[in-house]
PDB file of C-alpha atoms and ligand atoms in Angstrom:
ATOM      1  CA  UNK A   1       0.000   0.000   0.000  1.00  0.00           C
ATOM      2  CA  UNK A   2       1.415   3.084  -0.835  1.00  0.00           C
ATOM      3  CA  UNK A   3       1.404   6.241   1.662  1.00  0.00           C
ATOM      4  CA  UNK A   4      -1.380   8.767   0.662  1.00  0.00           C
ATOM      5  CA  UNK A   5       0.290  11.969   0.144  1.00  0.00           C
ATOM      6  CA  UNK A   6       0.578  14.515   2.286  1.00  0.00           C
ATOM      7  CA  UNK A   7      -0.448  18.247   1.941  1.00  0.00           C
ATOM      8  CA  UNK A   8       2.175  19.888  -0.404  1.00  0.00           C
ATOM      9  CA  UNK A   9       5.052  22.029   1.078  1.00  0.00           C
ATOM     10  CA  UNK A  10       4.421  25.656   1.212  1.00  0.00           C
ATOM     11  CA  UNK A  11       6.579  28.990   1.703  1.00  0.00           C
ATOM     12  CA  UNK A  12       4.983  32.737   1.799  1.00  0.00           C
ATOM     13  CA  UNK A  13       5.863  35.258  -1.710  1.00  0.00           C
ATOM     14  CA  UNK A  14       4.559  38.638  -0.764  1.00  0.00           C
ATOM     15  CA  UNK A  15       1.898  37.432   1.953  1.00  0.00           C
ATOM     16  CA  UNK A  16       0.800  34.097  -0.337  1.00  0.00           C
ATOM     17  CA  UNK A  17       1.164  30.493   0.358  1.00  0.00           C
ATOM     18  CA  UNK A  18       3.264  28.937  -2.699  1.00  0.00           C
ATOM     19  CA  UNK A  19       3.337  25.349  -3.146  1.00  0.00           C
ATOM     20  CA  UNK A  20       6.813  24.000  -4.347  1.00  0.00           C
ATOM     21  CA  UNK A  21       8.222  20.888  -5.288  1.00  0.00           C
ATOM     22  CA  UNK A  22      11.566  19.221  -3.493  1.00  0.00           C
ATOM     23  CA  UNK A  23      14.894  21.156  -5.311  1.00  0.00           C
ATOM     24  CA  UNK A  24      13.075  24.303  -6.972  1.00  0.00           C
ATOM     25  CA  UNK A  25      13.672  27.126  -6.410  1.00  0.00           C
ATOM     26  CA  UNK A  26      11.779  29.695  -5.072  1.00  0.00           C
ATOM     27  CA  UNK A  27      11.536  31.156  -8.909  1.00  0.00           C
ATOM     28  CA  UNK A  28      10.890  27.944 -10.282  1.00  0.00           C
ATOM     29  CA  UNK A  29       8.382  27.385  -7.547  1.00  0.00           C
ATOM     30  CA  UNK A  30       7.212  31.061  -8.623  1.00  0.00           C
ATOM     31  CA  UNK A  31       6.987  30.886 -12.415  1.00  0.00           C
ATOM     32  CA  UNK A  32       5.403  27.344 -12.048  1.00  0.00           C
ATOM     33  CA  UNK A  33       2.511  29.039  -9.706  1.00  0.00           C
ATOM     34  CA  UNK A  34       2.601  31.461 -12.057  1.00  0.00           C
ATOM     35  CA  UNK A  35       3.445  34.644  -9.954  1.00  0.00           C
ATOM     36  CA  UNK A  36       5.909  36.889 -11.509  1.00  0.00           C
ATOM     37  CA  UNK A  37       9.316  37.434 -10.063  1.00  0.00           C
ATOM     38  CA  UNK A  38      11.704  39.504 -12.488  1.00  0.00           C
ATOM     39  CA  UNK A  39      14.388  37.963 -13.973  1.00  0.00           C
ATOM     40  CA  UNK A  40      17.100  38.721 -16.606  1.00  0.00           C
ATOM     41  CA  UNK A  41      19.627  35.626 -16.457  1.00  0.00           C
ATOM     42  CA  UNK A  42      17.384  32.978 -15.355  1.00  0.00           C
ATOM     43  CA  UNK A  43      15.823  30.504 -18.365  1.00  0.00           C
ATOM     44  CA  UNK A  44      13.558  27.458 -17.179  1.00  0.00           C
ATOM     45  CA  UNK A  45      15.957  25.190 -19.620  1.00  0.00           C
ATOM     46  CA  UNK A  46      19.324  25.921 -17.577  1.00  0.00           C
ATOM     47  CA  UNK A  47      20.473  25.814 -14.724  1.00  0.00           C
ATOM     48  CA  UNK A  48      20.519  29.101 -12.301  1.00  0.00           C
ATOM     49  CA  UNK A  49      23.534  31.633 -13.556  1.00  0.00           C
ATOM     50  CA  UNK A  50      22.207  34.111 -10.336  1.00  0.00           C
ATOM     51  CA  UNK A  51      24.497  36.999 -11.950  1.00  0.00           C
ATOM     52  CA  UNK A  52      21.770  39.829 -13.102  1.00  0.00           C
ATOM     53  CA  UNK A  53      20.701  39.952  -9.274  1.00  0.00           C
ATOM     54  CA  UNK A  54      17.131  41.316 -10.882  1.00  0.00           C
ATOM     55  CA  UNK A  55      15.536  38.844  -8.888  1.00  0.00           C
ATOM     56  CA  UNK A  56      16.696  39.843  -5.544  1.00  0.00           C
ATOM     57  CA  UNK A  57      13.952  38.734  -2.936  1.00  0.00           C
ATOM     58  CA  UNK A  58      14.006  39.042   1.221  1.00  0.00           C
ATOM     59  CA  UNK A  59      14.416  35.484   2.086  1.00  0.00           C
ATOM     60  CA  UNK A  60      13.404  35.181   5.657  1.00  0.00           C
ATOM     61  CA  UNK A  61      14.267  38.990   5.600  1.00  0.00           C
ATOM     62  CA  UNK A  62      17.906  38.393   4.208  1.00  0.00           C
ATOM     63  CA  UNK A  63      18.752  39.155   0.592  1.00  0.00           C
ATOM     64  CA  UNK A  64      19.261  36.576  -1.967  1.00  0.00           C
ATOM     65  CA  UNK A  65      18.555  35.399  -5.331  1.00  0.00           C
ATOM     66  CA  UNK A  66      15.690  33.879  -6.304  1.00  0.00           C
ATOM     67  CA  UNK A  67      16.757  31.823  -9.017  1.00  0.00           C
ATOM     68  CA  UNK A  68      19.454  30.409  -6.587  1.00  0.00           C
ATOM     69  CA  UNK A  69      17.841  30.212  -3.371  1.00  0.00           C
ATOM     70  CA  UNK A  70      16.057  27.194  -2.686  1.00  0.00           C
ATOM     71  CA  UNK A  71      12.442  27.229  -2.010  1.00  0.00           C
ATOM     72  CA  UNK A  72      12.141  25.761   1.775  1.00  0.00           C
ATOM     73  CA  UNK A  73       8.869  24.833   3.938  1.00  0.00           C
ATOM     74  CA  UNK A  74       7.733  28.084   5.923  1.00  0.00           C
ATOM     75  CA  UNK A  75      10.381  30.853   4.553  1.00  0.00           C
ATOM     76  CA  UNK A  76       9.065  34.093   3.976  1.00  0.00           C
ATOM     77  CA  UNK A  77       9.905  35.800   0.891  1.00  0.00           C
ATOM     78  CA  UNK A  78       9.095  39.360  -0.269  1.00  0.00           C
ATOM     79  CA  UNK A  79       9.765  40.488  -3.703  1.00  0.00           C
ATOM     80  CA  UNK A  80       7.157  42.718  -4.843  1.00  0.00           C
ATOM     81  CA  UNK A  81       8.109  45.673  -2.558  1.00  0.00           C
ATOM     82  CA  UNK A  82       8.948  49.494  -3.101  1.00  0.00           C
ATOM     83  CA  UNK A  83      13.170  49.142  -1.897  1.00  0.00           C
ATOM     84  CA  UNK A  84      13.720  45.352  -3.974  1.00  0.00           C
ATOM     85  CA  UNK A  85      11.882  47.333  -7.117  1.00  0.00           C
ATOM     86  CA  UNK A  86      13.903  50.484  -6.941  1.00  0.00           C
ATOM     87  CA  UNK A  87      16.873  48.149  -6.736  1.00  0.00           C
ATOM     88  CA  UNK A  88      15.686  46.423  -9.593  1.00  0.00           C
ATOM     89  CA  UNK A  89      15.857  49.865 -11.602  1.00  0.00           C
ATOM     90  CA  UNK A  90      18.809  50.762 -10.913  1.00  0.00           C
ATOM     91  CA  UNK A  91      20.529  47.251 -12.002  1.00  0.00           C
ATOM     92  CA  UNK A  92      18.430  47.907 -15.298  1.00  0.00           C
ATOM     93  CA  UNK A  93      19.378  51.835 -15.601  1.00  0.00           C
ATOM     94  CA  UNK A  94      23.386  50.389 -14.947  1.00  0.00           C
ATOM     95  CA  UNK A  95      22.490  47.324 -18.123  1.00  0.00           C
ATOM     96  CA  UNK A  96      20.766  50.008 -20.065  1.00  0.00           C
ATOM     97  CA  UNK A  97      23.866  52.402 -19.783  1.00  0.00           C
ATOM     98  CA  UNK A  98      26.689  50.303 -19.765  1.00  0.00           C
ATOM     99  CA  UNK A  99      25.526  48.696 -23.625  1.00  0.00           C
ATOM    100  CA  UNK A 100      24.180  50.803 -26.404  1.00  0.00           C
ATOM    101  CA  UNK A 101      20.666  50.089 -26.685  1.00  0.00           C
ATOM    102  CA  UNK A 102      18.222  51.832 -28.789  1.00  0.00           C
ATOM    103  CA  UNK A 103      15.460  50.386 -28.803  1.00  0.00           C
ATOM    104  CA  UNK A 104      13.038  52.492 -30.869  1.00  0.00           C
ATOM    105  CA  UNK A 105      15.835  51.163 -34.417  1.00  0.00           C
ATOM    106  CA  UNK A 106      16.266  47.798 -32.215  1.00  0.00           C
ATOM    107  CA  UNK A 107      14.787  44.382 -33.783  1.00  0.00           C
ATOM    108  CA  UNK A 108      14.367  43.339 -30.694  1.00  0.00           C
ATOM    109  CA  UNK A 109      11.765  45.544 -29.158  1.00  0.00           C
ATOM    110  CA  UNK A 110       8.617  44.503 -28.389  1.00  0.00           C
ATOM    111  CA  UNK A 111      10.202  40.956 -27.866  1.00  0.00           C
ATOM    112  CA  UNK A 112      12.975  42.294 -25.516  1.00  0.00           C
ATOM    113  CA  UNK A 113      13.159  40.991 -21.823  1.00  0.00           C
ATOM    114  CA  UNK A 114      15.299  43.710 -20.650  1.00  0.00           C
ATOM    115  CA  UNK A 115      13.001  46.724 -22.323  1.00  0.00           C
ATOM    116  CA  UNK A 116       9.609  44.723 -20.919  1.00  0.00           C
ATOM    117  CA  UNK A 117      11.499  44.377 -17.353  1.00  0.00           C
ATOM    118  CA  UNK A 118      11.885  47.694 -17.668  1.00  0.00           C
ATOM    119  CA  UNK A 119       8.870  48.818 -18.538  1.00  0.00           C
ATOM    120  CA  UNK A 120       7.492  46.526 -15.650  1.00  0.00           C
ATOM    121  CA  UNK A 121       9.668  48.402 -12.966  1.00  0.00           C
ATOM    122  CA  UNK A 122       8.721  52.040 -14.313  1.00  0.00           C
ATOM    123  CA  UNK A 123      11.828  52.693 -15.256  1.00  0.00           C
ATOM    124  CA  UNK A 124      11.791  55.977 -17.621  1.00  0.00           C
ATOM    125  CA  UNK A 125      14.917  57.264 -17.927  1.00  0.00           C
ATOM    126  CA  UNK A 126      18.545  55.934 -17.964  1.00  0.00           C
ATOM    127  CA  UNK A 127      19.382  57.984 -14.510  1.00  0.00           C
ATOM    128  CA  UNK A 128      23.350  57.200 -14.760  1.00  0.00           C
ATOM    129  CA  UNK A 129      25.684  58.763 -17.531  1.00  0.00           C
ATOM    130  CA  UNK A 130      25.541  56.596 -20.771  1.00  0.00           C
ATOM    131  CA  UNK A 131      28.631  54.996 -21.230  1.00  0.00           C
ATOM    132  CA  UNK A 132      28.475  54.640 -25.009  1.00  0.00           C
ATOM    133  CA  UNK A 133      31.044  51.312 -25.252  1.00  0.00           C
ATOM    134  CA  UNK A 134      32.728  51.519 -28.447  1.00  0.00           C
ATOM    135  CA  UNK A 135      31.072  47.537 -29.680  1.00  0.00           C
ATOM    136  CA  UNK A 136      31.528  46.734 -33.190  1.00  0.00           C
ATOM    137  CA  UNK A 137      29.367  44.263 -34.842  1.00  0.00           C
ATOM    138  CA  UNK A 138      29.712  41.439 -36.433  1.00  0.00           C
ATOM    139  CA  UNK A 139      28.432  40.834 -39.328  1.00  0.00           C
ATOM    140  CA  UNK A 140      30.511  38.141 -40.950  1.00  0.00           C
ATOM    141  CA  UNK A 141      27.585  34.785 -40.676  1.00  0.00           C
ATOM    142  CA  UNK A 142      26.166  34.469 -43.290  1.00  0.00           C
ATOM    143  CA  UNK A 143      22.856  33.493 -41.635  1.00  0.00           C
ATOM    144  CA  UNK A 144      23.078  35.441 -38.032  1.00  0.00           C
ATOM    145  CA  UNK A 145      24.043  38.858 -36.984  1.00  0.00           C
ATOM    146  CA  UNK A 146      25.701  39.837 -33.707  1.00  0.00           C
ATOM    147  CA  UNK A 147      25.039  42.805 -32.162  1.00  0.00           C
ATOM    148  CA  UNK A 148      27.245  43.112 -28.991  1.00  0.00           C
ATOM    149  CA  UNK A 149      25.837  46.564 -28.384  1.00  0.00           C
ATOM    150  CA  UNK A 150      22.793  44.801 -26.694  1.00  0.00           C
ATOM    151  CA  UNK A 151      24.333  42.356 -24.707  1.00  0.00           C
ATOM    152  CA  UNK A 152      23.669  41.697 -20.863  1.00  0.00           C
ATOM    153  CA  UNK A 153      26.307  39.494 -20.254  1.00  0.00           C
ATOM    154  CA  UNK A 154      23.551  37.146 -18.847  1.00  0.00           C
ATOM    155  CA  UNK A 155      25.629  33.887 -20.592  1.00  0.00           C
ATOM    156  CA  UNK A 156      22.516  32.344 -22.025  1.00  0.00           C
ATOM    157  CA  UNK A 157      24.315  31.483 -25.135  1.00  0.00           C
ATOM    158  CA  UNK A 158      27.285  30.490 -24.022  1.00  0.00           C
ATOM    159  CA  UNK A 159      25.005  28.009 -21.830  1.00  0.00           C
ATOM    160  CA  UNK A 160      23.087  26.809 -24.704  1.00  0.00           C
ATOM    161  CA  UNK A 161      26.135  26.286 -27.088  1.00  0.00           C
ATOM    162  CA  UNK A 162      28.127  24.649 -24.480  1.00  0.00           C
ATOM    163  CA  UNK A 163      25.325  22.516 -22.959  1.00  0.00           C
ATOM    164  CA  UNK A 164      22.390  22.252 -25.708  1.00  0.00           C
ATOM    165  CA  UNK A 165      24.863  22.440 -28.783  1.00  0.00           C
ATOM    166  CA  UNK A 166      28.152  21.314 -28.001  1.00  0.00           C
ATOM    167  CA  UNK A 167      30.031  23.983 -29.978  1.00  0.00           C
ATOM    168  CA  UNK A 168      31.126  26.573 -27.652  1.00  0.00           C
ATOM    169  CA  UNK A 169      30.601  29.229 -29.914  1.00  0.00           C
ATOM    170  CA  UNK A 170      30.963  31.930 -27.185  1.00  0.00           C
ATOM    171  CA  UNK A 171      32.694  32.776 -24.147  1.00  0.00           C
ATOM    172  CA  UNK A 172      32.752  35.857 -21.594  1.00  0.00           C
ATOM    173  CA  UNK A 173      36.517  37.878 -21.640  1.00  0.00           C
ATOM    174  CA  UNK A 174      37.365  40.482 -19.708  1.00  0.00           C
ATOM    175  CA  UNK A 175      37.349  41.834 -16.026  1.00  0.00           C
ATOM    176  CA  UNK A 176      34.627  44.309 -14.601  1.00  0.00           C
ATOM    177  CA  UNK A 177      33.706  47.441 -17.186  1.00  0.00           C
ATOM    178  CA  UNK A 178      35.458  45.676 -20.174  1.00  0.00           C
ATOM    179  CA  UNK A 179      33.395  42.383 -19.100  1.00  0.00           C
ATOM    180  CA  UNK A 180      32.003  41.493 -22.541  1.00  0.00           C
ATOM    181  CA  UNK A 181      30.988  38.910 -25.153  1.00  0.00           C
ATOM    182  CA  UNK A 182      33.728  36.901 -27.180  1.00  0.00           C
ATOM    183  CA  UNK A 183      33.235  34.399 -30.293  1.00  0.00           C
ATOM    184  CA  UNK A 184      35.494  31.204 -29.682  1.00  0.00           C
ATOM    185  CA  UNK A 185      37.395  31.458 -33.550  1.00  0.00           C
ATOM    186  CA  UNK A 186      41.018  31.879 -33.928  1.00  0.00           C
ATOM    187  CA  UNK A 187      39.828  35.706 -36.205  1.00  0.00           C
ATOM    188  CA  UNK A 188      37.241  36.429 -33.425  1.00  0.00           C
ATOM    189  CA  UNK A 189      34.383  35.824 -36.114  1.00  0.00           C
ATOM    190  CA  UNK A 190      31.379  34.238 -36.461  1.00  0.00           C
ATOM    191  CA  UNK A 191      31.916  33.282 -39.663  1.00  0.00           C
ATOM    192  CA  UNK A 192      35.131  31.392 -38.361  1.00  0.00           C
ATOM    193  CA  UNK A 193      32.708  29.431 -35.936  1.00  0.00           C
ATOM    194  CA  UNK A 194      30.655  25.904 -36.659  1.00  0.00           C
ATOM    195  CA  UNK A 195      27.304  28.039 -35.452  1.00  0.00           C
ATOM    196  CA  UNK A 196      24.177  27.481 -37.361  1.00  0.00           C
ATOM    197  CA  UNK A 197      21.146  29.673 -37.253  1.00  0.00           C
ATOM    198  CA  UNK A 198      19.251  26.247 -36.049  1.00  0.00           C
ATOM    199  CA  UNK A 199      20.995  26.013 -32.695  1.00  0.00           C
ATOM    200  CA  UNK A 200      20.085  27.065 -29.690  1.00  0.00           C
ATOM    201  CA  UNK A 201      22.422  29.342 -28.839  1.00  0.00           C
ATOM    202  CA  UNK A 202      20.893  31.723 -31.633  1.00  0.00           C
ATOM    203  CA  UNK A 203      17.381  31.244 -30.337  1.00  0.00           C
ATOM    204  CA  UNK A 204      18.313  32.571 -26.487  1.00  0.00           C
ATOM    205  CA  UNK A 205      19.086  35.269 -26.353  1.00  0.00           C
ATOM    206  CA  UNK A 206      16.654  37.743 -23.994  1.00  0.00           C
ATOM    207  CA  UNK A 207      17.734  40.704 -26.192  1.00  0.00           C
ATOM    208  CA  UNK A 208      18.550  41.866 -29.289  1.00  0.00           C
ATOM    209  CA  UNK A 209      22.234  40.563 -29.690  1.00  0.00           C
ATOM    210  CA  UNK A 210      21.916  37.373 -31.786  1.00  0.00           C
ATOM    211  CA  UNK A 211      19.768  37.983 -34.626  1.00  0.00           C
ATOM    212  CA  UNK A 212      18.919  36.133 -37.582  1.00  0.00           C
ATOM    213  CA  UNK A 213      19.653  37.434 -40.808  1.00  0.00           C
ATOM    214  CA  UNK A 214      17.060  38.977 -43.734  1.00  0.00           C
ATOM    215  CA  UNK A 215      14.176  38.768 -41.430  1.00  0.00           C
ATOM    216  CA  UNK A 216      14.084  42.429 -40.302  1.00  0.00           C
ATOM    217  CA  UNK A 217      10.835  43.389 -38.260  1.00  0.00           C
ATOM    218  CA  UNK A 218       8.751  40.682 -39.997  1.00  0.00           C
ATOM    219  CA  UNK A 219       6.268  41.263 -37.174  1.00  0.00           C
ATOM    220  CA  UNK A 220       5.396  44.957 -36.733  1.00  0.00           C
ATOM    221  CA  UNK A 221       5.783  46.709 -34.179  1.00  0.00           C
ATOM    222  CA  UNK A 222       2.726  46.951 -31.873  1.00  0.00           C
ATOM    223  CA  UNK A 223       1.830  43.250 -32.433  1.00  0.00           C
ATOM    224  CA  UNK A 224       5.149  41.727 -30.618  1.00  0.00           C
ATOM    225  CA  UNK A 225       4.871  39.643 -27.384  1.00  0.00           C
ATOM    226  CA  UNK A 226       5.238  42.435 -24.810  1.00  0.00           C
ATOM    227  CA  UNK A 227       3.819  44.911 -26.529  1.00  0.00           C
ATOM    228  CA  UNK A 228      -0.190  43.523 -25.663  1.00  0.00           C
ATOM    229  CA  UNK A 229       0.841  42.393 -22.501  1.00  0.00           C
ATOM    230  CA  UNK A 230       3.510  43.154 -19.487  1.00  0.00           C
ATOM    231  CA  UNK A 231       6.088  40.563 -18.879  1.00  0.00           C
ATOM    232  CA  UNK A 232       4.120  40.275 -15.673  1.00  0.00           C
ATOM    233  CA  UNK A 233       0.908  38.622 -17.086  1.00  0.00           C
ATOM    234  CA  UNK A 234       2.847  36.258 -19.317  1.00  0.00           C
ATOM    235  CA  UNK A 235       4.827  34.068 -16.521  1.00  0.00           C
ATOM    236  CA  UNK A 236       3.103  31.473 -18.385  1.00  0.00           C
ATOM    237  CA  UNK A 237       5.186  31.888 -21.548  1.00  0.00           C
ATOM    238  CA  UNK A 238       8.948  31.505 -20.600  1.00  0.00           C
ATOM    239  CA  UNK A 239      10.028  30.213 -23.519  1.00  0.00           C
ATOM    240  CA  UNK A 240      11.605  33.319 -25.534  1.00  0.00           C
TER     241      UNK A 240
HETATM  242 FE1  SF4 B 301      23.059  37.029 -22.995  1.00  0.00          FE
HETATM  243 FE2  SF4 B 301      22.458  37.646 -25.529  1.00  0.00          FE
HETATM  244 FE3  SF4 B 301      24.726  38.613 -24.418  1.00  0.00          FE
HETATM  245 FE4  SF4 B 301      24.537  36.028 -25.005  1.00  0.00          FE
HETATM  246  S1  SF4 B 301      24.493  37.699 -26.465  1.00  0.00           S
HETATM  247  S2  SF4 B 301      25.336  36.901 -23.094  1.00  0.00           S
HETATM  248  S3  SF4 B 301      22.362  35.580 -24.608  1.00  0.00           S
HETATM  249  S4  SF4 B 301      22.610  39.062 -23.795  1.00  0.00           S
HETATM  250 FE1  FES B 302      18.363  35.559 -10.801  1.00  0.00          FE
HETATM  251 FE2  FES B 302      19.529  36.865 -12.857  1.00  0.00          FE
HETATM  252  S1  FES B 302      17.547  35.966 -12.742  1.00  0.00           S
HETATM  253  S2  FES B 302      20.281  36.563 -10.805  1.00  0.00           S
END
């Protein structure tokens, strides 16, 4: 006979019993309840990077990640509060400066999870001096575009060519500011590289770095995924 099961575990987000399953986290626990916890870095498909810190809960009133934190039996977390979304912000005014990202001539918008988590936070205005990074892109594939002017450093696609792919088309370089983006080929290219606009590494991207070639705004703008609805309402659809 087996055991009949018990009530499931439970923790408190923002005043609301969750349920979660052993090992999730508490955003797994959160996206699969479907309550919205920002994120930049996180993807359901790979495992927690915990490096944009635009997920920063209270756990049990001490700060953490909630892609990395583990969801526990009676913690209480708070994420939806004035001081962790002014945080929030200001990580996004800090991404939003330190690239070059402008959006209104960007492919990306409308689809972009760093101008919908922006939107979602009220951000309106960079706040910080614009860096303006001198990023040159590369246009050598002859199928995908790179546009390092957009990137977050969030490591998605080095993820998904390493673990998904097997290629390891793309690596991270650099120390603090100069932090950035690097294509594993002896010029530096992506033409030099074994990529294919089929892998997954060119579908992962949260932004507008990795695009694919000769399909320029094929859907208008106005009828793009965040553009009916905030990120917010559409925990259901983390696929991107
Ligand atoms: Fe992330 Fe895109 Fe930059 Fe890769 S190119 S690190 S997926 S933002
Ligand atoms: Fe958790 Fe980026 S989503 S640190």
């Amino acid at each position: 006979m087996t055991e009949p099961e018990g009530p499931a575990d439970t923790f408190s987000l923002d005043s609301q019993e969750l349920p979660f399953e052993p090992g999730q986290t508490v955003l797994q626990a959160a996206v699969q309840a479907g309550r919205y916890i920002p994120h930049l870095c996180w993807h359901p498909d790979f495992a927690p990077h915990g490096s944009c810190r635009v997920c920063s809960v209270l756990v049990n009133g001490r700060p953490g990640a909630a892609c990395t934190v583990k969801a526990a039996a009676g913690i209480d977390v708070q994420s939806n509060t004035e001081p962790l979304n002014a945080h929030r912000k200001t990580l996004l005014q800090m991404l939003f400066v330190e690239g070059n990202h402008f959006c209104p001539s960007c492919e990306k918008s409308g689809n972009c999870l760093l101008q919908a988590t922006a939107y979602e936070m009220g951000m309106e205005g960079p706040h910080f001096d614009e860096v303006y990074p001198d990023r040159p892109v590369d246009a050598s594939h002859p199928e995908l575009l790179l546009d390092f002017n957009r990137c977050i450093l969030c490591e998605l696609c080095v993820r998904a060519s390493h673990e998904v792919d097997h290629k390891d088309v793309f690596a991270i370089g650099g120390h603090g500011m100069a932090t950035h983006l690097l294509v594993n080929s002896p010029s530096g290219r992506l033409a030099d590289t074994n990529m294919a606009a089929t892998d997954r590494a060119a579908q992962v991207c949260p932004v507008g770095v990795i695009l694919p070639k000769r399909r320029g705004f094929q859907v208008p703008i106005g009828a793009r995924r965040f553009d009916a609805h905030p990120v917010s309402e559409q925990v259901d659809k983390e696929q991107r």
